[in-house]
PDB file of C-alpha atoms in Angstrom:
ATOM      1  CA  MET Z1457      24.736 161.883 142.198  1.00  0.00           C
ATOM      2  CA  LYS Z1458      22.637 163.443 144.758  1.00  0.00           C
ATOM      3  CA  ASP Z1459      24.059 166.239 146.389  1.00  0.00           C
ATOM      4  CA  VAL Z1460      25.157 165.602 150.016  1.00  0.00           C
ATOM      5  CA  GLY Z1461      26.605 169.280 151.367  1.00  0.00           C
ATOM      6  CA  THR Z1462      23.533 170.290 152.655  1.00  0.00           C
ATOM      7  CA  LYS Z1463      21.086 167.960 155.391  1.00  0.00           C
ATOM      8  CA  ALA Z1464      17.229 166.930 154.990  1.00  0.00           C
ATOM      9  CA  GLY Z1465      15.702 170.112 156.825  1.00  0.00           C
ATOM     10  CA  GLU Z1466      18.609 172.806 156.820  1.00  0.00           C
ATOM     11  CA  PRO Z1467      17.740 175.675 155.919  1.00  0.00           C
ATOM     12  CA  LEU Z1468      18.450 177.324 152.213  1.00  0.00           C
ATOM     13  CA  VAL Z1469      16.474 180.444 151.925  1.00  0.00           C
ATOM     14  CA  VAL Z1470      15.282 182.332 154.881  1.00  0.00           C
ATOM     15  CA  CYS Z1471      13.470 185.132 154.169  1.00  0.00           C
ATOM     16  CA  ALA Z1472      12.691 187.483 157.541  1.00  0.00           C
ATOM     17  CA  ASP Z1473       9.860 190.360 156.413  1.00  0.00           C
ATOM     18  CA  ALA Z1474      11.702 190.513 153.000  1.00  0.00           C
ATOM     19  CA  ALA Z1475      10.198 193.339 150.891  1.00  0.00           C
ATOM     20  CA  ARG Z1476      10.105 194.604 147.755  1.00  0.00           C
ATOM     21  CA  THR Z1477       9.375 197.926 146.400  1.00  0.00           C
ATOM     22  CA  TYR Z1478       9.654 199.229 142.759  1.00  0.00           C
ATOM     23  CA  GLY Z1479       9.492 203.091 142.563  1.00  0.00           C
ATOM     24  CA  SER Z1480       8.727 205.630 145.063  1.00  0.00           C
ATOM     25  CA  GLY Z1481       6.123 208.199 146.382  1.00  0.00           C
ATOM     26  CA  PRO Z1482       2.955 208.352 145.455  1.00  0.00           C
ATOM     27  CA  ASN Z1483       3.742 205.981 141.893  1.00  0.00           C
ATOM     28  CA  ALA Z1484       5.472 203.384 144.398  1.00  0.00           C
ATOM     29  CA  VAL Z1485       4.119 199.386 143.916  1.00  0.00           C
ATOM     30  CA  VAL Z1486       4.889 197.103 146.585  1.00  0.00           C
ATOM     31  CA  ALA Z1487       5.006 193.617 144.742  1.00  0.00           C
ATOM     32  CA  VAL Z1488       5.733 192.196 148.079  1.00  0.00           C
ATOM     33  CA  HIS Z1489       5.345 193.011 151.873  1.00  0.00           C
ATOM     34  CA  GLY Z1490       7.264 191.711 155.009  1.00  0.00           C
ATOM     35  CA  VAL Z1491       7.068 188.000 153.877  1.00  0.00           C
ATOM     36  CA  ASN Z1492       8.518 185.196 156.287  1.00  0.00           C
ATOM     37  CA  CYS Z1493       9.553 182.112 155.218  1.00  0.00           C
ATOM     38  CA  VAL Z1494      12.162 179.112 155.250  1.00  0.00           C
ATOM     39  CA  VAL Z1495      12.672 176.502 152.062  1.00  0.00           C
ATOM     40  CA  PRO Z1496      14.839 173.467 153.762  1.00  0.00           C
ATOM     41  CA  ALA Z1497      16.548 171.630 152.090  1.00  0.00           C
ATOM     42  CA  GLY Z1498      14.780 168.558 150.366  1.00  0.00           C
ATOM     43  CA  ALA Z1499      11.923 170.642 149.860  1.00  0.00           C
ATOM     44  CA  ARG Z1500       9.106 170.826 147.236  1.00  0.00           C
ATOM     45  CA  ILE Z1501       6.867 173.517 147.225  1.00  0.00           C
ATOM     46  CA  ALA Z1502       4.505 175.169 144.773  1.00  0.00           C
ATOM     47  CA  VAL Z1503       3.808 178.633 145.585  1.00  0.00           C
ATOM     48  CA  VAL Z1504      -0.326 179.699 143.984  1.00  0.00           C
ATOM     49  CA  GLY Z1505      -2.123 182.482 144.242  1.00  0.00           C
ATOM     50  CA  PRO Z1506      -3.290 184.697 141.362  1.00  0.00           C
ATOM     51  CA  SER Z1507      -1.425 186.942 139.020  1.00  0.00           C
ATOM     52  CA  GLY Z1508       0.072 190.061 140.473  1.00  0.00           C
ATOM     53  CA  SER Z1509       0.299 188.542 143.551  1.00  0.00           C
ATOM     54  CA  GLY Z1510       4.362 188.693 144.127  1.00  0.00           C
ATOM     55  CA  LYS Z1511       5.084 185.125 143.200  1.00  0.00           C
ATOM     56  CA  SER Z1512       7.424 186.099 140.804  1.00  0.00           C
ATOM     57  CA  THR Z1513       9.106 189.304 142.300  1.00  0.00           C
ATOM     58  CA  LEU Z1514       9.958 186.948 145.556  1.00  0.00           C
ATOM     59  CA  LEU Z1515      11.323 184.156 143.308  1.00  0.00           C
ATOM     60  CA  HIS Z1516      13.969 186.820 141.769  1.00  0.00           C
ATOM     61  CA  LEU Z1517      14.890 187.421 145.573  1.00  0.00           C
ATOM     62  CA  MET Z1518      14.974 184.307 146.562  1.00  0.00           C
ATOM     63  CA  ALA Z1519      17.664 183.617 143.807  1.00  0.00           C
ATOM     64  CA  ALA Z1520      19.386 186.650 144.285  1.00  0.00           C
ATOM     65  CA  LEU Z1521      18.470 187.780 141.290  1.00  0.00           C
ATOM     66  CA  ASP Z1522      17.084 190.756 142.834  1.00  0.00           C
ATOM     67  CA  ARG Z1523      17.235 192.898 146.559  1.00  0.00           C
ATOM     68  CA  PRO Z1524      14.735 193.204 148.782  1.00  0.00           C
ATOM     69  CA  THR Z1525      14.206 197.089 149.855  1.00  0.00           C
ATOM     70  CA  ALA Z1526      13.090 196.233 153.334  1.00  0.00           C
ATOM     71  CA  GLY Z1527      14.001 192.976 155.326  1.00  0.00           C
ATOM     72  CA  THR Z1528      16.031 190.125 154.902  1.00  0.00           C
ATOM     73  CA  VAL Z1529      16.892 187.158 152.094  1.00  0.00           C
ATOM     74  CA  SER Z1530      19.929 184.891 153.410  1.00  0.00           C
ATOM     75  CA  HIS Z1531      21.169 181.458 151.715  1.00  0.00           C
ATOM     76  CA  PRO Z1532      22.266 179.330 154.905  1.00  0.00           C
ATOM     77  CA  GLY Z1533      25.312 177.190 153.328  1.00  0.00           C
ATOM     78  CA  LEU Z1534      24.671 178.048 149.924  1.00  0.00           C
ATOM     79  CA  SER Z1535      26.823 180.270 148.210  1.00  0.00           C
ATOM     80  CA  ALA Z1536      23.945 183.187 146.625  1.00  0.00           C
ATOM     81  CA  ASP Z1537      25.031 186.168 148.473  1.00  0.00           C
ATOM     82  CA  THR Z1538      27.580 186.087 146.056  1.00  0.00           C
ATOM     83  CA  GLY Z1539      25.813 185.783 142.848  1.00  0.00           C
ATOM     84  CA  GLY Z1540      22.522 187.353 141.920  1.00  0.00           C
ATOM     85  CA  VAL Z1541      22.633 190.661 140.461  1.00  0.00           C
ATOM     86  CA  ALA Z1542      26.257 191.869 140.264  1.00  0.00           C
ATOM     87  CA  ASP Z1543      26.797 188.910 138.051  1.00  0.00           C
ATOM     88  CA  MET Z1544      23.889 188.656 135.921  1.00  0.00           C
ATOM     89  CA  LEU Z1545      23.400 185.139 137.059  1.00  0.00           C
ATOM     90  CA  PRO Z1546      22.332 183.412 140.449  1.00  0.00           C
ATOM     91  CA  ALA Z1547      24.926 181.975 142.516  1.00  0.00           C
ATOM     92  CA  ARG Z1548      26.312 178.231 141.095  1.00  0.00           C
ATOM     93  CA  ASP Z1549      23.954 176.474 143.914  1.00  0.00           C
ATOM     94  CA  ILE Z1550      20.647 178.032 143.042  1.00  0.00           C
ATOM     95  CA  GLY Z1551      19.365 176.772 139.716  1.00  0.00           C
ATOM     96  CA  VAL Z1552      16.712 178.912 138.268  1.00  0.00           C
ATOM     97  CA  VAL Z1553      13.822 177.812 135.060  1.00  0.00           C
ATOM     98  CA  PHE Z1554      12.131 181.042 134.268  1.00  0.00           C
ATOM     99  CA  GLN Z1555       8.494 181.352 132.942  1.00  0.00           C
ATOM    100  CA  GLY Z1556       9.334 182.630 128.710  1.00  0.00           C
ATOM    101  CA  PRO Z1557      11.563 181.660 126.316  1.00  0.00           C
ATOM    102  CA  SER Z1558      15.165 182.184 127.681  1.00  0.00           C
ATOM    103  CA  LEU Z1559      17.488 180.466 125.528  1.00  0.00           C
ATOM    104  CA  LEU Z1560      19.646 182.743 123.719  1.00  0.00           C
ATOM    105  CA  PRO Z1561      18.586 182.848 120.169  1.00  0.00           C
ATOM    106  CA  PRO Z1562      21.658 182.936 118.042  1.00  0.00           C
ATOM    107  CA  LEU Z1563      23.148 180.124 120.406  1.00  0.00           C
ATOM    108  CA  THR Z1564      22.559 176.168 119.994  1.00  0.00           C
ATOM    109  CA  ALA Z1565      21.185 173.986 122.589  1.00  0.00           C
ATOM    110  CA  MET Z1566      24.707 172.970 123.953  1.00  0.00           C
ATOM    111  CA  GLU Z1567      25.813 176.482 123.608  1.00  0.00           C
ATOM    112  CA  ASN Z1568      22.952 178.101 125.679  1.00  0.00           C
ATOM    113  CA  VAL Z1569      23.132 174.786 128.542  1.00  0.00           C
ATOM    114  CA  ALA Z1570      27.380 175.510 128.328  1.00  0.00           C
ATOM    115  CA  LEU Z1571      27.263 179.253 128.545  1.00  0.00           C
ATOM    116  CA  PRO Z1572      26.109 179.772 132.060  1.00  0.00           C
ATOM    117  CA  LEU Z1573      29.424 177.303 133.068  1.00  0.00           C
ATOM    118  CA  LEU Z1574      32.066 179.371 130.987  1.00  0.00           C
ATOM    119  CA  ILE Z1575      30.573 182.368 132.716  1.00  0.00           C
ATOM    120  CA  ASP Z1576      30.761 180.534 136.242  1.00  0.00           C
ATOM    121  CA  GLY Z1577      34.586 180.400 135.267  1.00  0.00           C
ATOM    122  CA  LEU Z1578      35.072 176.962 133.900  1.00  0.00           C
ATOM    123  CA  GLU Z1579      37.164 175.958 131.318  1.00  0.00           C
ATOM    124  CA  ALA Z1580      35.924 175.336 127.894  1.00  0.00           C
ATOM    125  CA  ASP Z1581      36.639 171.692 127.683  1.00  0.00           C
ATOM    126  CA  GLU Z1582      35.038 171.290 131.056  1.00  0.00           C
ATOM    127  CA  ALA Z1583      31.844 173.420 130.303  1.00  0.00           C
ATOM    128  CA  ALA Z1584      31.068 171.250 127.036  1.00  0.00           C
ATOM    129  CA  ASP Z1585      30.821 167.898 129.081  1.00  0.00           C
ATOM    130  CA  ARG Z1586      29.006 169.088 131.927  1.00  0.00           C
ATOM    131  CA  ALA Z1587      26.406 170.349 128.703  1.00  0.00           C
ATOM    132  CA  SER Z1588      26.774 167.552 126.791  1.00  0.00           C
ATOM    133  CA  ALA Z1589      26.136 165.223 129.970  1.00  0.00           C
ATOM    134  CA  ALA Z1590      23.145 167.645 130.968  1.00  0.00           C
ATOM    135  CA  LEU Z1591      21.285 167.215 127.900  1.00  0.00           C
ATOM    136  CA  ALA Z1592      22.251 163.242 127.933  1.00  0.00           C
ATOM    137  CA  GLY Z1593      20.575 163.174 130.621  1.00  0.00           C
ATOM    138  CA  LEU Z1594      17.477 164.145 129.414  1.00  0.00           C
ATOM    139  CA  GLY Z1595      17.761 162.760 126.334  1.00  0.00           C
ATOM    140  CA  LEU Z1596      18.481 165.545 124.566  1.00  0.00           C
ATOM    141  CA  GLU Z1597      21.541 164.530 122.184  1.00  0.00           C
ATOM    142  CA  PRO Z1598      19.733 165.251 118.998  1.00  0.00           C
ATOM    143  CA  LEU Z1599      18.787 168.896 119.802  1.00  0.00           C
ATOM    144  CA  ALA Z1600      22.652 169.554 121.316  1.00  0.00           C
ATOM    145  CA  THR Z1601      23.308 171.617 117.502  1.00  0.00           C
ATOM    146  CA  LYS Z1602      19.645 173.093 117.242  1.00  0.00           C
ATOM    147  CA  LEU Z1603      19.233 176.746 117.830  1.00  0.00           C
ATOM    148  CA  PRO Z1604      15.912 177.753 120.181  1.00  0.00           C
ATOM    149  CA  ASP Z1605      14.476 178.399 116.505  1.00  0.00           C
ATOM    150  CA  GLU Z1606      14.382 174.859 115.631  1.00  0.00           C
ATOM    151  CA  MET Z1607      12.909 174.156 118.815  1.00  0.00           C
ATOM    152  CA  SER Z1608       9.183 173.249 119.871  1.00  0.00           C
ATOM    153  CA  ALA Z1609       8.289 175.253 123.272  1.00  0.00           C
ATOM    154  CA  GLY Z1610       9.000 172.493 125.547  1.00  0.00           C
ATOM    155  CA  GLN Z1611      11.696 171.135 124.061  1.00  0.00           C
ATOM    156  CA  ALA Z1612      13.569 175.015 124.586  1.00  0.00           C
ATOM    157  CA  GLN Z1613      11.955 174.354 128.000  1.00  0.00           C
ATOM    158  CA  ARG Z1614      13.557 170.974 128.447  1.00  0.00           C
ATOM    159  CA  VAL Z1615      16.478 172.215 127.167  1.00  0.00           C
ATOM    160  CA  ALA Z1616      16.357 175.103 129.733  1.00  0.00           C
ATOM    161  CA  VAL Z1617      15.790 172.580 132.599  1.00  0.00           C
ATOM    162  CA  ALA Z1618      19.188 171.368 131.105  1.00  0.00           C
ATOM    163  CA  ARG Z1619      20.863 174.259 131.425  1.00  0.00           C
ATOM    164  CA  MET Z1620      20.191 174.433 135.257  1.00  0.00           C
ATOM    165  CA  LEU Z1621      21.318 171.042 135.591  1.00  0.00           C
ATOM    166  CA  ALA Z1622      24.495 171.467 134.373  1.00  0.00           C
ATOM    167  CA  ARG Z1623      25.307 173.901 136.931  1.00  0.00           C
ATOM    168  CA  ARG Z1624      24.493 171.008 139.849  1.00  0.00           C
ATOM    169  CA  PRO Z1625      22.345 173.513 141.796  1.00  0.00           C
ATOM    170  CA  ARG Z1626      21.037 172.388 145.690  1.00  0.00           C
ATOM    171  CA  LEU Z1627      17.903 174.860 145.531  1.00  0.00           C
ATOM    172  CA  ILE Z1628      15.774 174.855 142.143  1.00  0.00           C
ATOM    173  CA  LEU Z1629      13.571 177.402 141.809  1.00  0.00           C
ATOM    174  CA  ALA Z1630      11.546 177.759 138.737  1.00  0.00           C
ATOM    175  CA  ASP Z1631       8.782 180.143 137.711  1.00  0.00           C
ATOM    176  CA  GLU Z1632       5.379 179.316 136.230  1.00  0.00           C
ATOM    177  CA  PRO Z1633       7.389 176.330 134.251  1.00  0.00           C
ATOM    178  CA  THR Z1634       4.767 175.545 132.520  1.00  0.00           C
ATOM    179  CA  GLY Z1635       2.725 178.643 132.219  1.00  0.00           C
ATOM    180  CA  GLN Z1636       2.707 178.325 128.051  1.00  0.00           C
ATOM    181  CA  LEU Z1637       2.852 174.577 127.665  1.00  0.00           C
ATOM    182  CA  ASP Z1638       0.040 172.361 126.382  1.00  0.00           C
ATOM    183  CA  ARG Z1639      -0.998 169.391 129.082  1.00  0.00           C
ATOM    184  CA  GLU Z1640       1.178 166.823 127.734  1.00  0.00           C
ATOM    185  CA  THR Z1641       3.907 168.863 127.545  1.00  0.00           C
ATOM    186  CA  ALA Z1642       3.979 170.742 130.803  1.00  0.00           C
ATOM    187  CA  ARG Z1643       3.516 166.865 132.229  1.00  0.00           C
ATOM    188  CA  GLN Z1644       6.614 165.946 130.320  1.00  0.00           C
ATOM    189  CA  VAL Z1645       8.874 168.759 131.500  1.00  0.00           C
ATOM    190  CA  MET Z1646       7.289 168.644 135.071  1.00  0.00           C
ATOM    191  CA  ALA Z1647       8.528 164.812 135.579  1.00  0.00           C
ATOM    192  CA  VAL Z1648      12.103 165.931 133.735  1.00  0.00           C
ATOM    193  CA  LEU Z1649      12.290 169.107 136.600  1.00  0.00           C
ATOM    194  CA  LEU Z1650      11.567 166.526 139.269  1.00  0.00           C
ATOM    195  CA  SER Z1651      13.381 163.901 138.067  1.00  0.00           C
ATOM    196  CA  ALA Z1652      16.429 166.264 137.945  1.00  0.00           C
ATOM    197  CA  ALA Z1653      15.907 167.612 141.311  1.00  0.00           C
ATOM    198  CA  ASP Z1654      15.935 164.221 142.922  1.00  0.00           C
ATOM    199  CA  THR Z1655      19.481 163.153 141.052  1.00  0.00           C
ATOM    200  CA  LEU Z1656      20.984 166.452 142.477  1.00  0.00           C
ATOM    201  CA  GLY Z1657      18.799 166.551 145.620  1.00  0.00           C
ATOM    202  CA  ALA Z1658      17.785 169.539 145.512  1.00  0.00           C
ATOM    203  CA  ALA Z1659      15.201 171.799 146.796  1.00  0.00           C
ATOM    204  CA  VAL Z1660      12.367 172.622 144.394  1.00  0.00           C
ATOM    205  CA  LEU Z1661      10.836 175.705 144.944  1.00  0.00           C
ATOM    206  CA  ILE Z1662       7.873 176.032 142.074  1.00  0.00           C
ATOM    207  CA  THR Z1663       5.300 179.006 141.371  1.00  0.00           C
ATOM    208  CA  THR Z1664       2.265 177.856 139.429  1.00  0.00           C
ATOM    209  CA  HIS Z1665      -1.229 179.123 138.805  1.00  0.00           C
ATOM    210  CA  ASP Z1666      -1.680 174.928 137.435  1.00  0.00           C
ATOM    211  CA  ALA Z1667      -3.432 173.091 139.969  1.00  0.00           C
ATOM    212  CA  ARG Z1668      -1.761 169.636 138.690  1.00  0.00           C
ATOM    213  CA  VAL Z1669       1.637 171.200 139.166  1.00  0.00           C
ATOM    214  CA  ALA Z1670       0.631 172.148 142.863  1.00  0.00           C
ATOM    215  CA  GLY Z1671      -0.237 169.091 143.550  1.00  0.00           C
ATOM    216  CA  ALA Z1672       3.062 167.433 141.978  1.00  0.00           C
ATOM    217  CA  LEU Z1673       4.779 168.446 144.819  1.00  0.00           C
ATOM    218  CA  ASP Z1674       4.854 167.460 148.740  1.00  0.00           C
ATOM    219  CA  GLU Z1675       3.770 171.388 150.367  1.00  0.00           C
ATOM    220  CA  ARG Z1676       1.824 174.566 149.031  1.00  0.00           C
ATOM    221  CA  TRP Z1677       2.303 177.835 149.837  1.00  0.00           C
ATOM    222  CA  TYR Z1678      -0.615 180.939 149.127  1.00  0.00           C
ATOM    223  CA  MET Z1679       0.528 184.186 148.324  1.00  0.00           C
ATOM    224  CA  ALA Z1680      -1.903 187.261 148.024  1.00  0.00           C
ATOM    225  CA  ASP Z1681      -1.260 190.825 148.060  1.00  0.00           C
ATOM    226  CA  GLY Z1682       2.683 189.974 147.771  1.00  0.00           C
ATOM    227  CA  ARG Z1683       1.454 187.828 151.586  1.00  0.00           C
ATOM    228  CA  VAL Z1684       2.292 184.531 151.964  1.00  0.00           C
ATOM    229  CA  VAL Z1685      -0.226 183.421 153.733  1.00  0.00           C
ATOM    230  CA  HIS Z1686      -0.216 180.455 155.660  1.00  0.00           C
ATOM    231  CA  PRO Z1687       3.671 179.018 154.434  1.00  0.00           C
ATOM    232  CA  GLY Z1688       3.268 175.283 154.562  1.00  0.00           C
ATOM    233  CA  ILE Z1689      -0.029 174.011 155.305  1.00  0.00           C
ATOM    234  CA  PRO Z1690      -0.477 171.651 153.151  1.00  0.00           C
ATOM    235  CA  ASP Z1691      -3.199 170.642 150.691  1.00  0.00           C
ATOM    236  CA  ARG Z1692      -5.076 173.798 150.545  1.00  0.00           C
ATOM    237  CA  PRO Z1693      -8.739 172.981 149.115  1.00  0.00           C
ATOM    238  CA  ASP Z1694      -8.563 176.335 147.958  1.00  0.00           C
ATOM    239  CA  ILE Z1695      -5.838 176.193 145.782  1.00  0.00           C
ATOM    240  CA  HIS Z1696      -7.337 175.835 142.029  1.00  0.00           C
ATOM    241  CA  GLU Z1697      -6.212 177.968 138.338  1.00  0.00           C
ATOM    242  CA  GLN Z1698      -7.095 181.388 140.089  1.00  0.00           C
ATOM    243  CA  PRO Z1699      -6.851 180.855 143.749  1.00  0.00           C
ATOM    244  CA  GLN Z1700      -9.003 182.808 145.921  1.00  0.00           C
ATOM    245  CA  PRO Z1701      -7.708 184.835 149.144  1.00  0.00           C
ATOM    246  CA  PRO Z1702      -8.604 183.058 152.262  1.00  0.00           C
ATOM    247  CA  ASP Z1703     -12.426 184.230 154.163  1.00  0.00           C
ATOM    248  CA  ARG Z1704     -10.894 186.059 156.635  1.00  0.00           C
ATOM    249  CA  GLU Z1705     -14.064 187.104 158.306  1.00  0.00           C
ATOM    250  CA  ARG Z1706     -15.115 183.747 158.229  1.00  0.00           C
ATOM    251  CA  GLU Z1707     -11.915 182.127 159.697  1.00  0.00           C
ATOM    252  CA  SER Z1708     -12.379 184.988 162.696  1.00  0.00           C
ATOM    253  CA  ARG Z1709     -15.426 182.685 163.381  1.00  0.00           C
TER     254      ARG Z1709
END
């Protein structure tokens, strides 16, 4: 069932001069620098840019898994400001898919999907029902009793998507979800992710190096040196596997 709690275009995340610095003094590293952007309801956004440009840090700030050291990241209409770092989970309205393996090795697929629901406070029976439904919705019932070590990389990533889906978020944030997958498995994972978003009526923001992944979304943002360059301009011609910063000198002519 699609979510009807937000209207198309309503802001879900607003970054206002948001910055994140690690360390202090001469050893300080600015990962995100003065970002201003909005993720509206219904958005399908790819954030592209070279490694180290701040994409993952920005996603973590949007997920309320980290806090800005300057500026603000707010979540109008979402519950993100009551979740995040303190609870070691993003808020219920936000679903996160991480780049690397994120399933807990000692737990089965069913247990991995149910665990965040239990942490959210759901009763065990309801958590199990929702976990079972999420796995079934993605055709993953045969994996329900499997441990992560018994799954392929693509299967494990789809289980991670099911875990996110079970929480029924309004905003899906995926950090390089296909970065460690072969082309066909990456295509399958993206199809599952976008189908889940359509089912939930959720907005989607994905960080990626893959031009094929970026091309599957409606809008592309470019990150370089911790800054979002020209957010909201679709179909940038300079997007490829390792995007290069815009030529400022040429643009000024």
